[in-house]
Coordinates of C-alpha atoms and ligand atoms in Angstrom, one line a residue:
M1 CA 116.0 53.9 120.0
K2 CA 112.1 53.7 119.6
N3 CA 109.9 56.5 119.8
Q4 CA 107.8 54.5 122.2
T5 CA 106.3 55.2 125.6
S6 CA 103.7 53.8 128.1
I7 CA 100.2 54.9 128.0
L8 CA 97.7 54.0 130.7
T9 CA 95.1 51.4 131.2
F10 CA 92.4 51.8 133.4
W11 CA 91.2 48.2 135.1
K12 CA 88.2 47.6 137.2
L13 CA 88.4 45.1 139.1
K14 CA 84.7 43.4 139.6
S15 CA 85.4 39.6 139.4
L16 CA 86.3 39.3 142.8
P17 CA 83.5 38.9 145.2
G18 CA 83.2 42.5 147.1
I19 CA 85.7 44.2 145.0
T20 CA 85.4 46.9 143.3
C21 CA 89.3 48.6 142.9
T22 CA 91.1 49.9 140.1
L23 CA 94.6 49.0 138.5
L24 CA 96.1 50.8 136.2
L25 CA 98.5 49.3 134.0
L26 CA 101.2 50.2 131.2
G27 CA 101.3 49.0 127.5
N28 CA 103.4 50.4 124.9
S29 CA 102.0 53.3 122.7
V30 CA 103.0 56.6 121.8
W31 CA 102.6 59.7 123.6
G32 CA 104.1 62.5 121.8
Q33 CA 103.8 64.8 124.9
S34 CA 105.7 62.6 126.9
A35 CA 108.9 61.8 125.0
H36 CA 109.1 65.9 124.5
Q37 CA 107.9 66.8 128.1
V38 CA 109.9 69.3 129.7
I39 CA 110.8 69.1 133.6
P40 CA 110.8 72.3 135.3
D41 CA 114.6 73.3 136.5
S42 CA 113.0 75.2 139.5
L43 CA 111.7 71.5 140.8
P44 CA 113.4 71.2 144.2
L45 CA 114.8 67.8 143.7
E46 CA 117.7 66.5 145.1
K47 CA 120.3 64.3 143.2
L48 CA 121.0 60.6 144.6
M49 CA 124.8 60.4 144.1
G50 CA 126.8 57.0 144.1
Y51 CA 124.7 55.2 141.6
S52 CA 124.9 54.7 137.6
Q53 CA 121.8 55.8 136.3
T54 CA 120.7 59.5 137.4
I55 CA 118.7 59.4 140.2
R56 CA 116.4 62.5 141.5
Y57 CA 114.3 62.2 144.2
S58 CA 111.7 64.8 146.5
I59 CA 112.9 66.6 149.5
G60 CA 112.9 64.1 152.5
H61 CA 113.0 61.1 150.7
Q62 CA 116.6 60.1 150.6
E63 CA 115.8 56.7 152.5
R64 CA 113.1 55.7 149.6
A65 CA 115.1 56.8 146.8
A66 CA 118.2 54.8 148.0
F67 CA 115.8 51.5 148.7
I68 CA 114.7 51.8 144.8
A69 CA 118.1 53.0 143.6
R70 CA 119.4 49.6 145.3
L71 CA 116.6 47.6 143.5
M72 CA 117.2 48.9 140.3
E73 CA 121.4 48.5 140.4
N74 CA 121.4 45.4 141.5
A75 CA 118.9 44.2 138.9
E76 CA 121.1 46.2 136.3
V77 CA 124.4 44.3 137.4
F78 CA 122.5 41.0 137.1
F79 CA 120.7 41.8 133.4
Q80 CA 124.5 43.2 132.4
K81 CA 125.8 39.9 133.3
E82 CA 122.8 38.1 131.6
V83 CA 122.3 39.9 128.1
G84 CA 125.8 42.1 128.5
F85 CA 123.5 45.4 128.1
T86 CA 122.4 48.4 130.3
P87 CA 120.2 51.2 129.2
K88 CA 120.7 54.8 130.4
T89 CA 117.6 55.9 132.3
E90 CA 117.0 58.5 134.9
L91 CA 114.8 57.9 137.5
Y92 CA 112.2 60.1 139.7
I93 CA 111.2 59.1 143.1
L94 CA 108.6 61.7 143.8
A95 CA 106.4 63.0 146.7
P96 CA 103.0 63.8 145.9
G97 CA 103.7 67.8 145.7
D98 CA 106.0 66.7 142.8
W99 CA 104.6 64.1 141.0
K100 CA 102.7 66.3 138.2
S101 CA 105.6 68.4 137.1
V102 CA 107.0 65.2 136.3
A103 CA 104.6 62.5 135.2
A104 CA 103.1 61.9 131.8
K105 CA 99.9 64.0 131.3
P106 CA 97.2 61.3 131.6
L107 CA 98.8 60.3 135.3
H108 CA 98.5 63.4 136.9
D109 CA 95.9 62.4 139.1
V110 CA 97.2 59.1 139.5
Y111 CA 100.0 59.4 142.2
G112 CA 101.5 55.9 142.7
F113 CA 101.6 54.7 139.1
P114 CA 105.0 53.6 138.1
H115 CA 105.7 54.7 134.1
N116 CA 108.2 55.0 131.5
L117 CA 108.0 58.5 130.0
D118 CA 110.1 58.0 126.9
Q119 CA 112.3 54.7 127.4
V120 CA 114.5 56.8 129.4
R121 CA 112.6 58.7 132.3
L122 CA 111.3 56.4 134.8
V123 CA 108.6 57.9 137.1
I124 CA 108.2 56.3 140.7
A125 CA 106.1 57.5 143.6
A126 CA 108.0 57.3 147.0
E127 CA 105.1 57.1 149.4
D128 CA 102.1 54.7 149.5
N129 CA 99.3 56.1 148.3
D130 CA 95.5 55.7 147.7
F131 CA 95.9 54.5 144.2
W132 CA 98.0 51.4 145.8
R133 CA 95.4 51.1 148.7
S134 CA 92.6 50.8 146.0
F135 CA 93.8 47.5 145.4
I136 CA 93.5 46.0 148.5
P137 CA 90.6 43.5 148.4
P138 CA 88.7 42.1 151.7
V139 CA 91.0 39.5 152.4
D140 CA 88.6 37.8 154.7
T141 CA 86.3 37.3 151.7
L142 CA 89.3 35.6 149.3
P143 CA 89.6 31.8 149.2
A144 CA 92.3 30.6 151.7
S145 CA 94.9 29.9 149.9
L146 CA 94.6 33.1 148.3
A147 CA 94.1 35.4 151.6
S148 CA 97.0 33.8 153.0
Q149 CA 99.2 34.6 149.3
F150 CA 98.4 37.9 150.0
K151 CA 99.1 38.2 153.8
T152 CA 102.5 36.9 153.3
A153 CA 103.4 39.3 150.0
Y154 CA 101.7 43.0 151.5
A155 CA 100.7 42.6 155.1
K156 CA 102.8 45.0 157.4
P157 CA 103.4 44.3 161.4
D158 CA 100.7 46.0 162.2
G159 CA 98.4 44.4 160.7
T160 CA 97.2 46.5 157.4
Y161 CA 98.5 46.2 154.3
T162 CA 100.2 47.5 151.9
M163 CA 101.0 47.2 147.6
M164 CA 104.2 48.8 147.7
P165 CA 106.1 45.8 146.9
F166 CA 104.3 44.8 144.0
F167 CA 104.4 48.4 142.7
D168 CA 108.4 48.4 143.2
L169 CA 108.7 45.5 141.2
L170 CA 106.4 47.1 138.5
A171 CA 109.4 49.6 138.4
L172 CA 111.3 47.2 136.7
H173 CA 108.8 46.2 134.3
E174 CA 109.0 49.5 132.7
M175 CA 112.8 49.3 133.3
G176 CA 112.9 46.3 131.2
H177 CA 110.7 48.4 128.2
S178 CA 113.7 50.5 128.6
Y179 CA 116.5 47.5 127.9
T180 CA 114.4 46.3 124.8
A181 CA 113.8 49.5 123.3
Q182 CA 117.3 50.8 123.7
A183 CA 119.1 47.8 122.7
G184 CA 117.3 47.4 119.1
L185 CA 115.4 43.9 120.2
K186 CA 112.7 43.1 117.5
M187 CA 110.1 42.0 120.0
H188 CA 107.8 40.8 116.6
R189 CA 104.1 40.4 118.5
H190 CA 102.8 42.7 121.4
W191 CA 102.5 39.9 123.2
M192 CA 106.1 39.1 123.2
G193 CA 106.7 42.8 124.2
E194 CA 105.0 42.5 127.3
L195 CA 106.0 38.9 127.9
F196 CA 109.3 39.8 127.5
V197 CA 110.0 42.0 130.2
N198 CA 107.8 40.0 132.6
I199 CA 110.7 37.1 132.4
M200 CA 113.5 39.7 132.9
L201 CA 111.5 40.5 136.1
H202 CA 110.7 37.0 137.3
T203 CA 114.3 35.8 136.5
Y204 CA 116.0 38.8 138.4
V205 CA 113.7 38.3 141.4
A206 CA 113.8 34.5 141.3
E207 CA 117.6 34.4 141.3
K208 CA 118.6 37.5 143.2
K209 CA 115.6 38.7 145.4
P210 CA 113.4 35.3 146.4
E211 CA 111.9 36.8 149.1
L212 CA 110.2 39.0 147.0
L213 CA 108.6 36.2 144.5
P214 CA 105.3 36.3 146.8
A215 CA 104.8 40.3 146.4
L216 CA 106.1 39.7 142.5
E217 CA 103.1 36.4 141.9
A218 CA 100.3 36.9 144.9
F219 CA 98.3 39.7 142.5
P220 CA 98.4 38.4 139.5
N221 CA 97.2 34.8 141.1
L222 CA 94.5 36.8 142.4
I223 CA 93.2 37.8 139.2
I224 CA 94.1 34.6 137.3
N225 CA 91.8 32.5 139.9
A226 CA 89.1 34.7 139.4
G227 CA 88.5 33.5 135.8
T228 CA 87.4 34.9 132.8
A229 CA 83.9 34.9 132.6
E230 CA 83.8 38.9 132.7
Y231 CA 86.3 39.1 130.0
S232 CA 85.4 39.8 126.4
Y233 CA 88.9 38.8 124.9
T234 CA 91.5 36.3 126.2
S235 CA 93.1 35.1 122.9
L236 CA 96.5 36.4 121.8
H237 CA 95.1 36.8 118.2
D238 CA 92.7 39.5 120.0
F239 CA 95.6 40.8 122.3
E240 CA 97.6 41.9 118.9
K241 CA 94.7 43.0 117.2
L242 CA 93.5 45.2 120.3
Y243 CA 96.6 46.3 121.5
A244 CA 97.6 49.6 119.9
T245 CA 94.5 50.9 120.6
L246 CA 93.6 49.5 123.6
G247 CA 90.5 48.0 122.1
M248 CA 89.9 45.3 124.8
G249 CA 89.2 47.7 127.5
P250 CA 91.6 48.5 130.5
R251 CA 90.6 45.6 132.5
N252 CA 90.6 43.0 130.4
Y253 CA 93.9 44.2 129.3
G254 CA 95.1 44.1 133.0
W255 CA 94.3 40.1 132.6
Y256 CA 95.9 39.6 130.1
Q257 CA 99.3 41.1 131.8
S258 CA 98.7 38.9 134.7
R259 CA 98.4 36.4 132.2
F260 CA 101.9 37.2 131.1
H261 CA 103.2 37.3 134.9
G262 CA 102.0 33.8 135.1
S263 CA 103.9 32.8 131.8
A264 CA 107.3 34.3 132.9
K265 CA 107.1 32.2 135.9
A266 CA 106.6 29.0 134.1
I267 CA 109.1 29.9 131.9
Y268 CA 111.5 30.2 134.1
D269 CA 110.5 27.3 136.2
A270 CA 111.0 25.6 133.1
G271 CA 114.3 26.6 132.1
G272 CA 115.8 28.2 134.3
K273 CA 117.8 31.7 133.9
Q274 CA 119.2 31.0 130.7
V275 CA 115.9 31.3 128.8
L276 CA 116.5 35.2 129.3
K277 CA 119.7 35.2 127.6
K278 CA 118.7 33.0 124.8
L279 CA 115.3 34.9 124.2
W280 CA 117.4 38.1 124.0
N281 CA 119.8 36.9 121.7
A282 CA 117.1 35.2 119.5
L283 CA 115.7 38.7 119.3
R284 CA 118.5 40.9 118.6
Q285 CA 119.2 38.1 115.5
H286 CA 115.9 37.8 114.1
Q287 CA 115.1 41.1 112.8
Q288 CA 112.9 39.7 109.6
E289 CA 109.2 39.5 109.7
M290 CA 108.1 36.0 110.8
S291 CA 104.5 34.3 110.7
D292 CA 103.3 33.3 113.6
E293 CA 104.2 29.4 113.1
S294 CA 107.4 30.3 112.2
F295 CA 107.9 32.7 115.4
A296 CA 106.6 29.9 117.4
E297 CA 109.2 27.7 115.8
M298 CA 112.3 29.4 116.3
L299 CA 111.2 29.7 120.0
K300 CA 111.0 26.4 120.5
M301 CA 114.1 25.6 118.6
D302 CA 116.4 28.4 119.4
V303 CA 115.1 29.6 123.1
H304 CA 113.0 27.0 124.9
P305 CA 109.8 24.7 124.3
S306 CA 108.3 26.6 127.2
V307 CA 108.4 30.2 125.7
A308 CA 106.9 29.1 122.3
D309 CA 104.2 27.2 124.4
V310 CA 103.0 30.6 125.4
Y311 CA 101.6 30.9 122.1
L312 CA 100.7 26.9 121.1
K313 CA 99.3 26.5 124.4
W314 CA 97.8 29.8 125.4
N315 CA 94.1 28.6 125.2
T316 CA 94.7 25.5 126.9
T317 CA 96.6 26.9 129.7
P318 CA 94.4 27.7 132.8
Ligands
ZN1 ZN1 104.8 46.6 129.9

């Protein structure tokens, strides 16, 4: 298992009219303190029984824990069938009072951000929170089609909004990194590492939870539709060069993630669920170093042209 864990990216959204909100996204880097983080035995967490993974939750949140556990378990069953592998994970579903004792140190004050401590331990919020609410735009100022998507995805019966459905799905993105790391896949490029887990996420949702597609797609659509005028970096070459140090800046990183969500959807729509299996097998098999050109050729011939197109047509895709 690779000694990787998730790092924090801080993304300020200013590109939409009237919107200033913050988004934290995860990439992969090394947070030594996270991998060795000790969760105190004295923490009063309950254990949810009846699931294949270890699931602990804050007192009073059994219902929420069971909801997330079912989402994870359903995804695991699907991925086991598709790629023949299930990682070992421990889920922590936490109230605000327990958050700091478990979360990675840089996220102590960011209750609500799902993250992967060490490719085994996943940290998830039990409650809606200010962080999630900070992403809710002034919906009435959005273009009509985006406003409609946003309402479909995140409106509550009382007319207010919650981003909980999107962040619950980001937890599956984080779980995806446990799959690739624990199975020993070679991702070859940082962009593939992020694209791959978004392909996992999109394929699962489209196949088994299509009612959640609006929640998965509306937020990235909002970002992509705002254009690139405010971003200094938009090429995959820059993503590779700047990824390890987050040199593109957190907000710019969030734009890349939104593009990877869009690419995952395009790949699924073009090739269906079998692309995931083919790509998994190809990344497990091809452990050798590859040039950009030979990597793209392998993706085109062994997996699906739509995967190669993420690299080949990156600059011409809207
Ligand atoms: Zn990621």
